[in-house]
C-alpha cells in the first residue's frame, strides 16, 4: 500500500533517477513509546538527524561458525582467534548490498560514509523531512521525562522490500532509551565494621563478611598479588558513560590504602569518545566510574587498564554510545582483551530487537578477535532494573543478553551467597545457547512448574558467572564509601580474566577471549554458590542451587582452578 506522498516520491525518483523502489514494507514498529517517554510534537522538518544503518554482513554465518570453532573447548582450533582483517572479511557487506543501499540513499540526495572499518555500519546526517521520506514515516520529538532530554524517534518505519535483506537496523528509529545509567552502585546505608564473634571458615578475614576490599577478593578467590611484567600483553578496558567521571586522585588514594604493595604511580589510561571529558575534580567523581577503575587497577597488578569514556555529543540518544564503545574497540588494532561494562537497562522496553541484534553482532566481532566482553547483569533481581513495575507480569529480561557477552551476577557475604539484587533469568530476544543447554535445562527441570509463564525457558539464560557485589569499599572525593551491586561484580570478574590472560600470553598462549563455551564446560573452575535468591515483580525470584542458576550463574572465580582449566 503506497501512501499518496510516497507514490509521488516514487514517481519523482522514477523521473529523476529512473530507480523504481519496490513497495515499501514496514521494517519495524511498536505500539507506543515506553513508559517514561511523552510525545511532544512532530519533529521539525529542518532539524538535522544523525542516522546510522547496519548493513547485512557478507557472511554472518561464516563468522558465527569461525567463532564457534575458536571458542569451543573441544575444537581443534580452540582459541585461534581471528585477526582484524579476517573479521572484516566476514563482516563487510557485499557490493550488492552496498550498491543497493547507496542507490536508495542517493535518490534522496543522501551521501553516507562508513562508520566502521568493515563498512557494516554506515552513517549520514539528513533533515527530518528527508528522513521522513526515506523511511516513509513521521519522526516525532519525545520527552524522556526522567531526565528532560528530548529525542527524535518514530513508532514505526518502512523500507523498500527489495532492501530488506540488505538493511539490518536503522537508528535512531523505534529504540527508546533515556540517558545511560550506571548499574546503580547502591550506596550501603550502614556498614557493620566489627564482626568479632565471627567463626572463621576460610582464610578470608572476618571483616570481609561486611566490607569487601581488594585483599578480601585476593583471599577469597585466590587472586595473585605479584606485579606483572612491564611487557605484559594483557590489557583491560572499562566503559564509562557521561556524566560519570573516573578520578585519578581517588584511585591514587585507593591504591595507597588498599594496595600499598603496588607502585604508587599506577593509574588508568583514558580514551575519550563522543565528546567525553572525564573531568578531574574530586567533587565530580562518579561512584560507578571510581568503582570500575579502582576494582580493576586495584586488582590487576599493573596490567594496563583503559577507561573508555563515552560522551554524549550526538544528542541522538545514548544508544549511540553503546554502539560506539564496541565499534571504537573493533577499529583498534590491539583493543583491550577484556572489556567490562556496568551500565544497562532492560531488554524489551528500550532497544528494538533489530538494534539489539546489530549491537550483539558488533560484540560478536570483538569476541572473535579474542576479547572477553563482560557486563554487569543488572540490579533489580528478576525485574532486571530496580524501578521496573512488573507485578503479575512476566519477568522483564535485562540488556544485553547477547550470547557473545558474559553476564556477571553478584554475590555477597562470606561464605558467599547470591545477592538478592542480581538480575538473572532468560532472554526473550536471544535463544538458549548450545554451550549452556545442559546446565540451564538441569535448573529448569528442578524448577518444575514454578514461575511457568513468567520466564522464557527457551531464551538465553543469564548470568553466566558471578563475583562479589555485597558491600564494596571505594574511595570517592577523598573519602571511603561503600557500594554494592553487579556493578562491582563485572570489573572484579574481568580483572581475574585479565590476570589469567597475562599468564597465558606470558606462556606464549592465546588469551581467553570469548568465554562462555569454556565457562560452562568447566564448572569445577568456579565456586558453586547454592543459596540466595533474587526477588522482584512481587515474587521471591529464582533460587541459587547446585550447578548453574539464574542468580549466580556457574559461580564465583576460583583462580587456581580457572588457571588449570585455562591450560596453565
Ligand atoms: C562463509 O564462511 C564460511 C566459513 O569460512 C565458508 O565456508 C563459506 O563458504 C562462506 N560463504 C560465503 C558465501 O562466502
Ligand atoms: C566490489 O567493489 C569493489 C570496490 O568498488 C571492487 O574493487 C570489487 O571489484 C567489487 N567486487 C565485485 C565482486 O564486484
Ligand atoms: C520534559 O518533561 C519534564 C518533566 O516532566 C519537564 O520538566 C520538561 O519541561 C519537559 N520538556 C519539554 C520540552 O516539554
Ligand atoms: C555475614 O553477614 C551476614 C549478613 O550480614 C550474616 O547473616 C552472617 O551471619 C555473617 N557471617 C558470618 C560468618 O559471620
Ligand atoms: C612508575 O614508577 C616506576 C618506578 O617506581 C617507573 O619505572 C615507571 O616508569 C613509572 N610509571 C609511570 C607511568 O610513570
Ligand atoms: C522466547 O524466546 C524465544 C527464543 O529466543 C523467542 O523466539 C520467543 O519470541 C520468546 N518468547 C517471548 C514471549 O518473547
XYZ file of C-alpha atoms and ligand atoms in Angstrom:
652
model
C 0.000 0.000 0.000
C 1.543 3.246 -1.050
C 0.549 6.462 0.590
C -0.109 9.418 -1.692
C 3.081 11.180 -0.735
C 5.089 8.040 -1.155
C 3.569 7.425 -4.545
C 4.566 10.939 -5.520
C 8.049 10.321 -4.231
C 8.379 7.058 -6.048
C 7.232 8.712 -9.236
C 9.611 11.605 -8.685
C 12.541 9.348 -8.120
C 11.487 7.372 -11.139
C 11.699 10.527 -13.187
C 14.884 11.772 -11.580
C 16.962 8.668 -11.304
C 14.998 6.046 -13.154
C 15.052 3.975 -9.971
C 11.862 2.232 -9.110
C 11.813 1.392 -5.453
C 9.820 -1.667 -4.751
C 6.876 -1.360 -2.423
C 7.714 -0.030 0.983
C 7.084 -2.546 3.726
C 7.069 -1.977 7.459
C 10.528 -2.801 8.779
C 9.842 -2.191 12.462
C 7.099 -0.755 14.589
C 5.991 -0.522 18.171
C 2.576 0.276 19.624
C 3.670 3.138 21.817
C 6.694 4.767 23.343
C 7.814 3.024 26.537
C 6.695 4.497 29.827
C 8.809 7.470 30.792
C 8.592 8.970 27.290
C 5.983 11.568 26.324
C 5.204 12.526 22.736
C 5.637 16.288 22.315
C 5.192 17.085 18.616
C 6.205 16.187 15.107
C 9.910 16.738 14.609
C 10.612 19.991 12.718
C 11.303 19.320 9.026
C 14.618 21.125 9.076
C 16.005 19.514 12.228
C 19.105 17.517 11.326
C 19.318 13.938 12.477
C 22.371 11.714 12.575
C 21.414 8.320 11.268
C 23.192 5.010 11.090
C 22.287 1.955 9.133
C 23.533 -1.524 9.889
C 24.091 -3.432 6.657
C 23.942 -7.186 6.370
C 27.330 -8.804 6.772
C 28.718 -10.588 3.754
C 28.963 -13.846 5.676
C 27.475 -13.706 9.139
C 27.003 -17.456 9.381
C 30.653 -17.895 8.392
C 31.741 -15.588 11.207
C 29.476 -17.397 13.662
C 30.994 -20.715 12.592
C 34.537 -19.345 12.850
C 33.833 -18.037 16.352
C 32.303 -21.337 17.382
C 35.454 -23.132 16.223
C 37.673 -20.726 18.125
C 35.669 -20.781 21.347
C 34.614 -24.423 21.730
C 36.960 -26.184 24.145
C 36.692 -29.391 22.105
C 37.579 -27.734 18.802
C 40.998 -28.363 17.225
C 41.100 -24.614 16.556
C 40.377 -23.688 20.181
C 41.477 -20.112 20.913
C 42.724 -19.466 17.396
C 41.145 -16.019 17.458
C 40.584 -14.148 14.221
C 42.614 -11.175 13.058
C 41.033 -7.782 12.464
C 41.258 -8.401 8.709
C 39.653 -11.827 8.958
C 36.729 -10.460 10.948
C 36.298 -7.612 8.484
C 36.280 -10.012 5.563
C 33.216 -11.727 7.067
C 31.591 -8.525 8.321
C 31.971 -6.340 5.237
C 28.732 -6.076 3.273
C 28.691 -7.400 -0.288
C 28.926 -4.978 -3.207
C 25.337 -5.829 -3.971
C 24.305 -4.650 -0.513
C 26.425 -1.519 -0.662
C 25.214 -0.659 -4.148
C 21.547 -1.211 -3.373
C 21.640 0.897 -0.235
C 23.805 3.608 -1.790
C 21.439 3.907 -4.713
C 18.442 4.144 -2.407
C 20.071 6.844 -0.280
C 21.358 8.818 -3.229
C 17.897 9.007 -4.754
C 17.157 11.168 -1.699
C 20.424 13.072 -2.175
C 21.889 11.379 0.851
C 25.574 10.534 0.852
C 26.647 8.088 3.515
C 30.078 7.232 4.848
C 31.274 4.014 6.502
C 31.078 4.138 10.302
C 33.192 1.028 10.877
C 36.302 -0.335 9.148
C 34.291 -3.221 7.679
C 31.612 -0.832 6.451
C 28.824 -2.849 8.074
C 27.635 0.371 9.689
C 27.168 3.488 7.568
C 26.204 6.949 8.764
C 24.782 10.154 7.380
C 23.129 13.350 8.513
C 19.838 14.422 6.982
C 16.993 16.812 7.720
C 13.954 15.208 9.341
C 11.964 15.954 6.197
C 14.260 13.756 4.118
C 14.411 11.034 6.761
C 10.588 11.001 6.845
C 10.505 10.402 3.101
C 13.333 7.894 3.080
C 11.629 5.741 5.712
C 8.031 6.601 4.882
C 7.423 7.769 8.406
C 6.922 10.812 10.565
C 9.624 11.428 13.140
C 8.448 12.984 16.392
C 10.024 14.595 19.396
C 9.665 12.620 22.618
C 10.475 13.873 26.077
C 12.226 11.485 28.441
C 10.552 12.946 31.494
C 13.005 11.451 33.970
C 15.908 13.396 32.502
C 14.174 16.135 30.481
C 16.226 15.049 27.424
C 14.274 15.068 24.173
C 14.781 12.516 21.416
C 13.706 12.345 17.792
C 12.162 8.928 17.292
C 9.322 7.204 15.480
C 6.944 4.391 16.359
C 7.441 2.676 13.011
C 9.125 2.970 9.634
C 9.277 1.229 6.296
C 11.889 0.470 3.692
C 11.572 -0.828 0.124
C 11.016 -4.582 0.235
C 13.975 -5.199 -2.084
C 16.248 -3.664 0.535
C 15.073 -5.823 3.405
C 17.783 -8.459 3.053
C 20.418 -5.702 2.980
C 19.306 -3.477 5.857
C 19.513 -4.928 9.354
C 18.809 -1.901 11.521
C 18.189 1.811 11.173
C 18.980 4.051 14.114
C 17.551 6.221 15.624
C 14.049 4.969 14.897
C 12.000 2.791 17.240
C 14.523 2.344 20.066
C 13.848 4.468 23.135
C 16.226 4.811 25.976
C 16.931 7.570 28.470
C 20.482 8.626 29.294
C 22.558 5.604 30.137
C 22.525 4.765 33.762
C 25.146 3.072 35.770
C 24.047 -0.277 37.166
C 23.102 1.762 40.262
C 26.062 1.054 42.526
C 23.879 1.153 45.601
C 25.498 3.089 48.395
C 25.344 0.982 51.510
C 23.452 2.720 54.266
C 25.044 1.219 57.301
C 28.136 -0.885 57.498
C 28.851 -3.080 60.462
C 32.608 -2.707 60.753
C 33.073 -5.089 63.676
C 32.366 -8.761 63.427
C 34.340 -10.045 66.360
C 32.455 -13.237 67.102
C 32.743 -14.500 63.548
C 33.686 -18.114 63.260
C 36.499 -18.465 60.748
C 35.565 -20.873 57.986
C 38.106 -19.823 55.451
C 41.352 -17.931 55.476
C 39.428 -14.829 54.481
C 39.453 -12.242 57.299
C 36.146 -11.979 59.145
C 35.857 -8.280 58.258
C 35.377 -9.288 54.645
C 31.907 -10.549 55.508
C 30.813 -6.960 55.994
C 33.203 -4.982 53.785
C 34.960 -6.091 50.620
C 38.414 -4.683 49.810
C 40.968 -5.841 47.226
C 42.717 -8.049 49.782
C 39.393 -9.744 50.643
C 38.995 -10.635 46.973
C 42.584 -11.838 46.727
C 41.999 -14.144 49.699
C 38.513 -15.241 48.721
C 39.256 -16.062 45.080
C 42.982 -16.759 45.353
C 43.838 -13.839 43.055
C 47.610 -13.342 42.648
C 49.195 -10.202 44.085
C 52.511 -10.130 42.248
C 53.223 -7.189 39.959
C 53.075 -8.283 36.314
C 55.965 -7.717 33.940
C 56.039 -4.245 32.329
C 55.989 -6.079 28.991
C 52.673 -7.806 29.735
C 50.467 -8.221 26.679
C 47.298 -8.299 28.762
C 45.105 -5.192 28.700
C 41.754 -4.422 30.265
C 39.101 -1.826 29.399
C 36.182 -0.480 31.427
C 33.340 1.520 29.940
C 32.293 4.852 31.404
C 29.366 6.939 30.240
C 28.921 10.662 30.758
C 28.157 12.129 33.315
C 30.330 9.654 35.223
C 33.963 10.708 35.792
C 36.752 8.382 36.955
C 39.029 10.269 39.310
C 42.761 9.568 39.121
C 43.490 11.152 42.505
C 40.866 8.975 44.180
C 42.485 5.955 42.549
C 45.861 7.011 43.964
C 44.314 7.307 47.441
C 42.648 3.916 46.988
C 45.903 2.220 45.953
C 47.811 3.801 48.830
C 45.218 2.490 51.258
C 44.469 -0.934 49.791
C 47.413 -1.848 47.572
C 50.461 -0.252 49.184
C 52.459 -3.110 47.644
C 51.910 -1.703 44.133
C 53.929 1.186 42.627
C 52.257 4.390 43.790
C 52.194 5.865 40.272
C 49.916 3.188 38.773
C 46.879 4.705 37.117
C 44.412 4.170 34.311
C 44.736 5.222 30.677
C 41.878 7.412 29.443
C 40.350 7.183 25.968
C 37.696 9.794 25.254
C 34.936 9.329 22.673
C 31.874 11.300 21.612
C 32.950 14.463 23.385
C 33.635 12.841 26.753
C 35.840 14.874 29.098
C 36.387 12.793 32.274
C 36.560 15.885 34.473
C 39.247 15.586 37.145
C 37.663 17.416 40.048
C 37.013 15.244 43.090
C 33.519 16.652 43.566
C 32.533 15.359 40.119
C 33.904 11.859 40.584
C 31.274 9.197 39.882
C 30.590 6.203 42.119
C 30.407 3.872 39.159
C 33.464 5.260 37.367
C 35.575 5.222 40.530
C 34.374 1.724 41.417
C 35.179 0.436 37.930
C 38.678 1.913 37.833
C 39.532 1.068 41.479
C 38.392 -2.571 41.237
C 40.372 -3.115 38.058
C 43.620 -1.187 38.569
C 43.473 -2.250 42.237
C 43.367 -5.936 41.306
C 45.304 -6.413 38.072
C 48.802 -5.814 39.419
C 49.973 -3.396 36.757
C 48.107 -4.683 33.710
C 47.289 -1.597 31.591
C 43.699 -0.553 32.254
C 41.855 1.761 29.881
C 38.943 3.904 30.994
C 36.852 4.003 27.795
C 34.890 7.195 28.398
C 31.904 7.681 26.119
C 30.341 11.138 25.943
C 27.082 12.489 24.814
C 27.732 14.730 21.843
C 25.413 13.326 19.228
C 22.251 14.094 21.222
C 20.510 11.398 19.224
C 20.393 9.261 22.263
C 22.613 7.148 24.382
C 22.136 4.013 22.313
C 24.774 5.553 20.056
C 27.247 5.344 22.889
C 26.729 1.615 23.242
C 27.405 1.061 19.581
C 30.295 3.474 19.612
C 32.000 1.805 22.553
C 32.109 -1.523 20.736
C 32.782 -0.111 17.289
C 35.683 2.002 18.607
C 37.279 -1.119 20.027
C 36.623 -3.053 16.814
C 38.507 -0.381 14.878
C 41.581 -0.682 17.123
C 44.476 -2.912 16.069
C 45.066 -4.053 19.659
C 41.916 -3.495 21.717
C 41.849 -4.351 25.430
C 41.367 -8.116 25.724
C 38.681 -7.742 28.382
C 36.019 -5.044 28.217
C 33.743 -4.567 31.216
C 30.516 -2.521 31.239
C 28.472 -1.798 34.354
C 25.707 0.207 32.687
C 22.449 -1.063 31.317
C 18.677 -1.132 31.180
C 16.040 -3.729 30.413
C 15.776 -5.723 27.218
C 12.446 -5.043 25.616
C 11.243 -1.564 26.511
C 14.381 0.214 25.372
C 16.105 -1.140 22.276
C 14.333 -2.778 19.386
C 15.189 -6.362 18.533
C 16.940 -5.288 15.329
C 19.161 -2.741 17.072
C 19.900 -5.170 19.903
C 20.799 -7.802 17.336
C 23.035 -5.391 15.428
C 24.720 -4.427 18.687
C 25.198 -8.106 19.508
C 26.774 -8.669 16.106
C 29.300 -5.958 16.936
C 30.070 -7.769 20.205
C 30.458 -10.976 18.186
C 33.075 -9.292 16.004
C 35.006 -8.176 19.053
C 34.674 -11.598 20.699
C 36.020 -13.231 17.523
C 39.198 -11.198 17.936
C 39.763 -12.768 21.363
C 38.165 -10.069 23.510
C 36.145 -11.105 26.575
C 33.155 -8.748 26.692
C 31.622 -8.631 30.174
C 28.545 -6.891 31.565
C 27.005 -6.362 34.978
C 23.771 -8.364 34.741
C 21.641 -5.706 36.464
C 20.452 -4.860 39.958
C 16.696 -5.419 40.018
C 16.505 -9.146 40.739
C 14.115 -10.862 38.325
C 12.760 -7.379 37.485
C 16.209 -6.555 35.976
C 16.113 -2.847 36.869
C 15.326 -1.731 40.426
C 12.480 0.601 39.485
C 10.632 -1.583 36.984
C 6.975 -2.299 37.756
C 6.197 -5.899 36.828
C 3.970 -7.454 39.487
C 1.796 -10.091 37.892
C 3.652 -9.900 34.547
C 6.457 -11.995 33.099
C 9.930 -11.172 34.411
C 11.414 -8.485 32.103
C 14.858 -9.625 30.874
C 17.949 -7.446 31.174
C 20.086 -5.803 28.449
C 22.225 -7.023 26.846
C 21.524 -10.733 26.811
C 23.741 -11.035 23.737
C 25.187 -14.560 23.890
C 28.661 -13.234 22.971
C 28.758 -11.201 26.165
C 29.468 -12.719 29.569
C 26.948 -11.528 32.145
C 28.154 -11.256 35.711
C 25.816 -11.524 38.706
C 26.549 -10.532 42.298
C 27.332 -12.487 45.442
C 27.605 -11.176 48.986
C 28.988 -12.205 52.367
C 31.454 -14.919 53.266
C 30.754 -17.722 52.686
C 29.242 -16.283 49.528
C 25.544 -16.358 48.810
C 23.725 -14.992 45.759
C 22.960 -11.273 46.181
C 19.221 -10.594 46.111
C 19.578 -7.736 43.663
C 21.175 -9.823 40.914
C 19.303 -9.646 37.625
C 19.019 -13.197 36.404
C 16.698 -15.050 34.106
C 16.018 -15.719 30.445
C 16.099 -13.534 27.341
C 13.172 -13.024 25.018
C 15.458 -11.762 22.225
C 18.133 -14.459 22.037
C 17.583 -18.220 22.230
C 19.223 -20.597 24.665
C 22.777 -21.352 23.512
C 24.084 -24.862 22.964
C 27.002 -24.339 25.352
C 24.614 -23.634 28.232
C 21.818 -26.095 27.398
C 22.797 -28.907 29.793
C 23.476 -26.637 32.750
C 20.400 -24.487 32.203
C 17.977 -27.309 31.433
C 19.046 -29.073 34.622
C 17.947 -25.956 36.516
C 14.690 -25.626 34.575
C 13.908 -29.272 35.371
C 14.401 -28.588 39.075
C 12.144 -25.562 38.794
C 9.263 -27.704 37.533
C 6.128 -25.592 37.163
C 7.330 -22.800 39.440
C 7.017 -19.451 37.627
C 5.664 -21.138 34.495
C 4.659 -18.378 32.082
C 6.758 -15.784 33.886
C 10.032 -16.632 32.158
C 11.079 -17.832 28.710
C 12.503 -21.324 29.115
C 13.846 -21.276 25.545
C 15.703 -17.981 25.979
C 19.408 -17.355 26.502
C 19.860 -17.766 30.251
C 21.943 -15.456 32.440
C 24.007 -14.547 34.406
C 26.899 -16.721 33.298
C 29.072 -16.236 36.382
C 29.170 -14.072 39.483
C 31.522 -12.209 41.791
C 31.278 -10.108 44.929
C 28.841 -7.216 44.850
C 27.953 -7.023 48.529
C 29.418 -4.076 50.385
C 32.463 -2.963 48.489
C 34.691 -0.179 49.771
C 35.759 2.527 47.331
C 37.264 5.999 47.588
C 35.275 8.907 46.234
C 36.241 12.556 46.544
C 38.894 11.556 49.052
C 36.575 9.585 51.338
C 35.641 5.963 51.831
C 32.238 4.904 50.595
C 30.517 1.558 50.313
C 28.765 0.361 47.193
C 27.088 -2.840 46.105
C 25.551 -4.500 43.092
C 26.551 -6.226 39.895
C 28.409 -3.006 39.069
C 31.110 -4.318 41.389
C 30.961 -7.872 40.084
C 31.756 -7.175 36.431
C 35.057 -5.302 36.957
C 36.122 -7.800 39.648
C 35.445 -10.802 37.415
C 37.064 -9.026 34.454
C 40.218 -8.405 36.474
C 40.519 -12.142 37.084
C 40.289 -12.739 33.329
C 42.915 -10.053 32.650
C 45.299 -11.731 35.115
C 44.765 -15.136 33.514
C 45.381 -13.540 30.110
C 48.663 -12.152 31.415
C 49.774 -15.628 32.488
C 48.568 -17.241 29.266
C 50.237 -14.722 26.991
C 53.457 -14.767 29.016
C 53.469 -18.504 28.341
C 53.008 -17.853 24.622
C 49.365 -18.924 24.640
C 46.366 -17.021 23.263
C 44.084 -15.044 25.607
C 40.807 -16.480 26.946
C 38.702 -14.425 24.511
C 35.019 -15.320 24.159
C 34.471 -17.047 27.486
C 31.024 -18.606 27.608
C 31.535 -22.035 25.985
C 34.639 -22.509 28.156
C 32.927 -21.334 31.371
C 30.049 -23.754 31.061
C 32.393 -26.607 30.150
C 34.412 -26.046 33.334
C 32.063 -25.938 36.331
C 34.945 -27.002 38.583
C 36.689 -23.685 37.907
C 34.070 -21.778 39.915
C 32.856 -21.691 43.486
C 29.351 -23.063 43.127
C 27.015 -20.778 45.109
C 23.954 -22.659 46.319
C 21.991 -20.204 48.418
C 20.395 -16.815 47.871
C 17.530 -15.714 45.653
C 16.718 -12.664 43.545
C 13.257 -11.260 44.412
C 11.357 -8.962 42.074
C 7.991 -8.463 40.339
C 6.262 -9.351 43.610
C 7.909 -12.791 43.767
C 10.803 -14.335 45.655
C 12.658 -14.673 42.358
C 14.817 -17.638 41.431
C 16.869 -19.538 43.991
C 20.540 -20.364 43.731
C 21.222 -24.072 43.706
C 23.846 -26.628 42.812
C 25.219 -26.053 39.320
C 24.129 -23.163 37.126
C 21.328 -20.970 38.457
C 19.832 -17.621 37.387
C 21.240 -15.840 40.453
C 24.936 -16.723 40.428
C 25.434 -18.467 37.085
C 28.240 -21.039 37.253
C 29.562 -19.391 40.423
C 32.377 -17.087 41.513
C 36.042 -17.283 40.441
C 38.375 -19.883 41.862
C 41.626 -18.542 40.433
C 43.688 -21.693 40.864
C 41.014 -23.861 39.259
C 40.438 -21.376 36.439
C 44.168 -21.320 35.837
C 44.195 -25.096 35.451
C 41.098 -25.035 33.263
C 42.796 -22.404 31.104
C 45.666 -24.813 30.453
C 48.247 -23.216 32.747
C 31.201 -18.112 4.703
O 32.249 -18.548 5.535
C 32.339 -19.947 5.649
C 33.375 -20.241 6.723
O 34.595 -19.655 6.396
C 32.676 -20.545 4.304
O 32.730 -21.931 4.407
C 31.586 -20.151 3.312
O 31.931 -20.583 2.035
C 31.426 -18.637 3.291
N 30.282 -18.297 2.451
C 30.342 -17.337 1.560
C 29.077 -17.084 0.827
O 31.346 -16.698 1.354
C 33.297 -4.697 -5.202
O 33.591 -3.308 -5.167
C 34.977 -3.040 -5.037
C 35.138 -1.554 -4.788
O 34.237 -0.815 -5.542
C 35.692 -3.544 -6.281
O 37.075 -3.298 -6.154
C 35.442 -5.018 -6.415
O 35.991 -5.495 -7.604
C 33.964 -5.334 -6.402
N 33.770 -6.775 -6.322
C 32.936 -7.410 -7.101
C 32.860 -8.897 -6.891
O 32.263 -6.845 -7.923
C 10.025 17.134 29.752
O 9.495 16.608 30.960
C 9.977 17.266 32.115
C 9.444 16.508 33.322
O 8.053 16.383 33.261
C 9.560 18.721 32.115
O 10.101 19.378 33.245
C 10.107 19.365 30.847
O 9.640 20.702 30.772
C 9.651 18.601 29.615
N 10.321 19.154 28.437
C 9.655 19.600 27.398
C 10.492 20.155 26.294
O 8.437 19.568 27.329
C 27.965 -12.423 57.432
O 26.999 -11.376 57.352
C 25.682 -11.843 57.225
C 24.772 -10.659 56.952
O 25.244 -9.501 57.497
C 25.300 -12.614 58.475
O 23.982 -13.101 58.360
C 26.253 -13.793 58.617
O 25.994 -14.471 59.812
C 27.684 -13.322 58.623
N 28.556 -14.478 58.537
C 29.444 -14.733 59.447
C 30.276 -15.952 59.212
O 29.591 -14.007 60.403
C 56.273 4.498 37.849
O 57.413 4.449 38.673
C 58.360 3.471 38.265
C 59.480 3.476 39.270
O 58.965 3.282 40.549
C 58.870 3.812 36.881
O 59.746 2.790 36.431
C 57.700 3.881 35.931
O 58.128 4.311 34.655
C 56.634 4.855 36.434
N 55.491 4.742 35.585
C 54.845 5.802 35.155
C 53.627 5.542 34.323
O 55.174 6.934 35.423
C 11.168 -16.743 23.931
O 12.452 -16.978 23.391
C 12.422 -17.443 22.056
C 13.846 -17.794 21.681
O 14.692 -16.684 21.717
C 11.803 -16.368 21.183
O 11.750 -16.815 19.849
C 10.393 -16.047 21.673
O 9.863 -14.978 20.927
C 10.447 -15.662 23.131
N 9.082 -15.521 23.643
C 8.586 -14.333 24.033
C 7.225 -14.376 24.617
O 9.184 -13.275 23.924
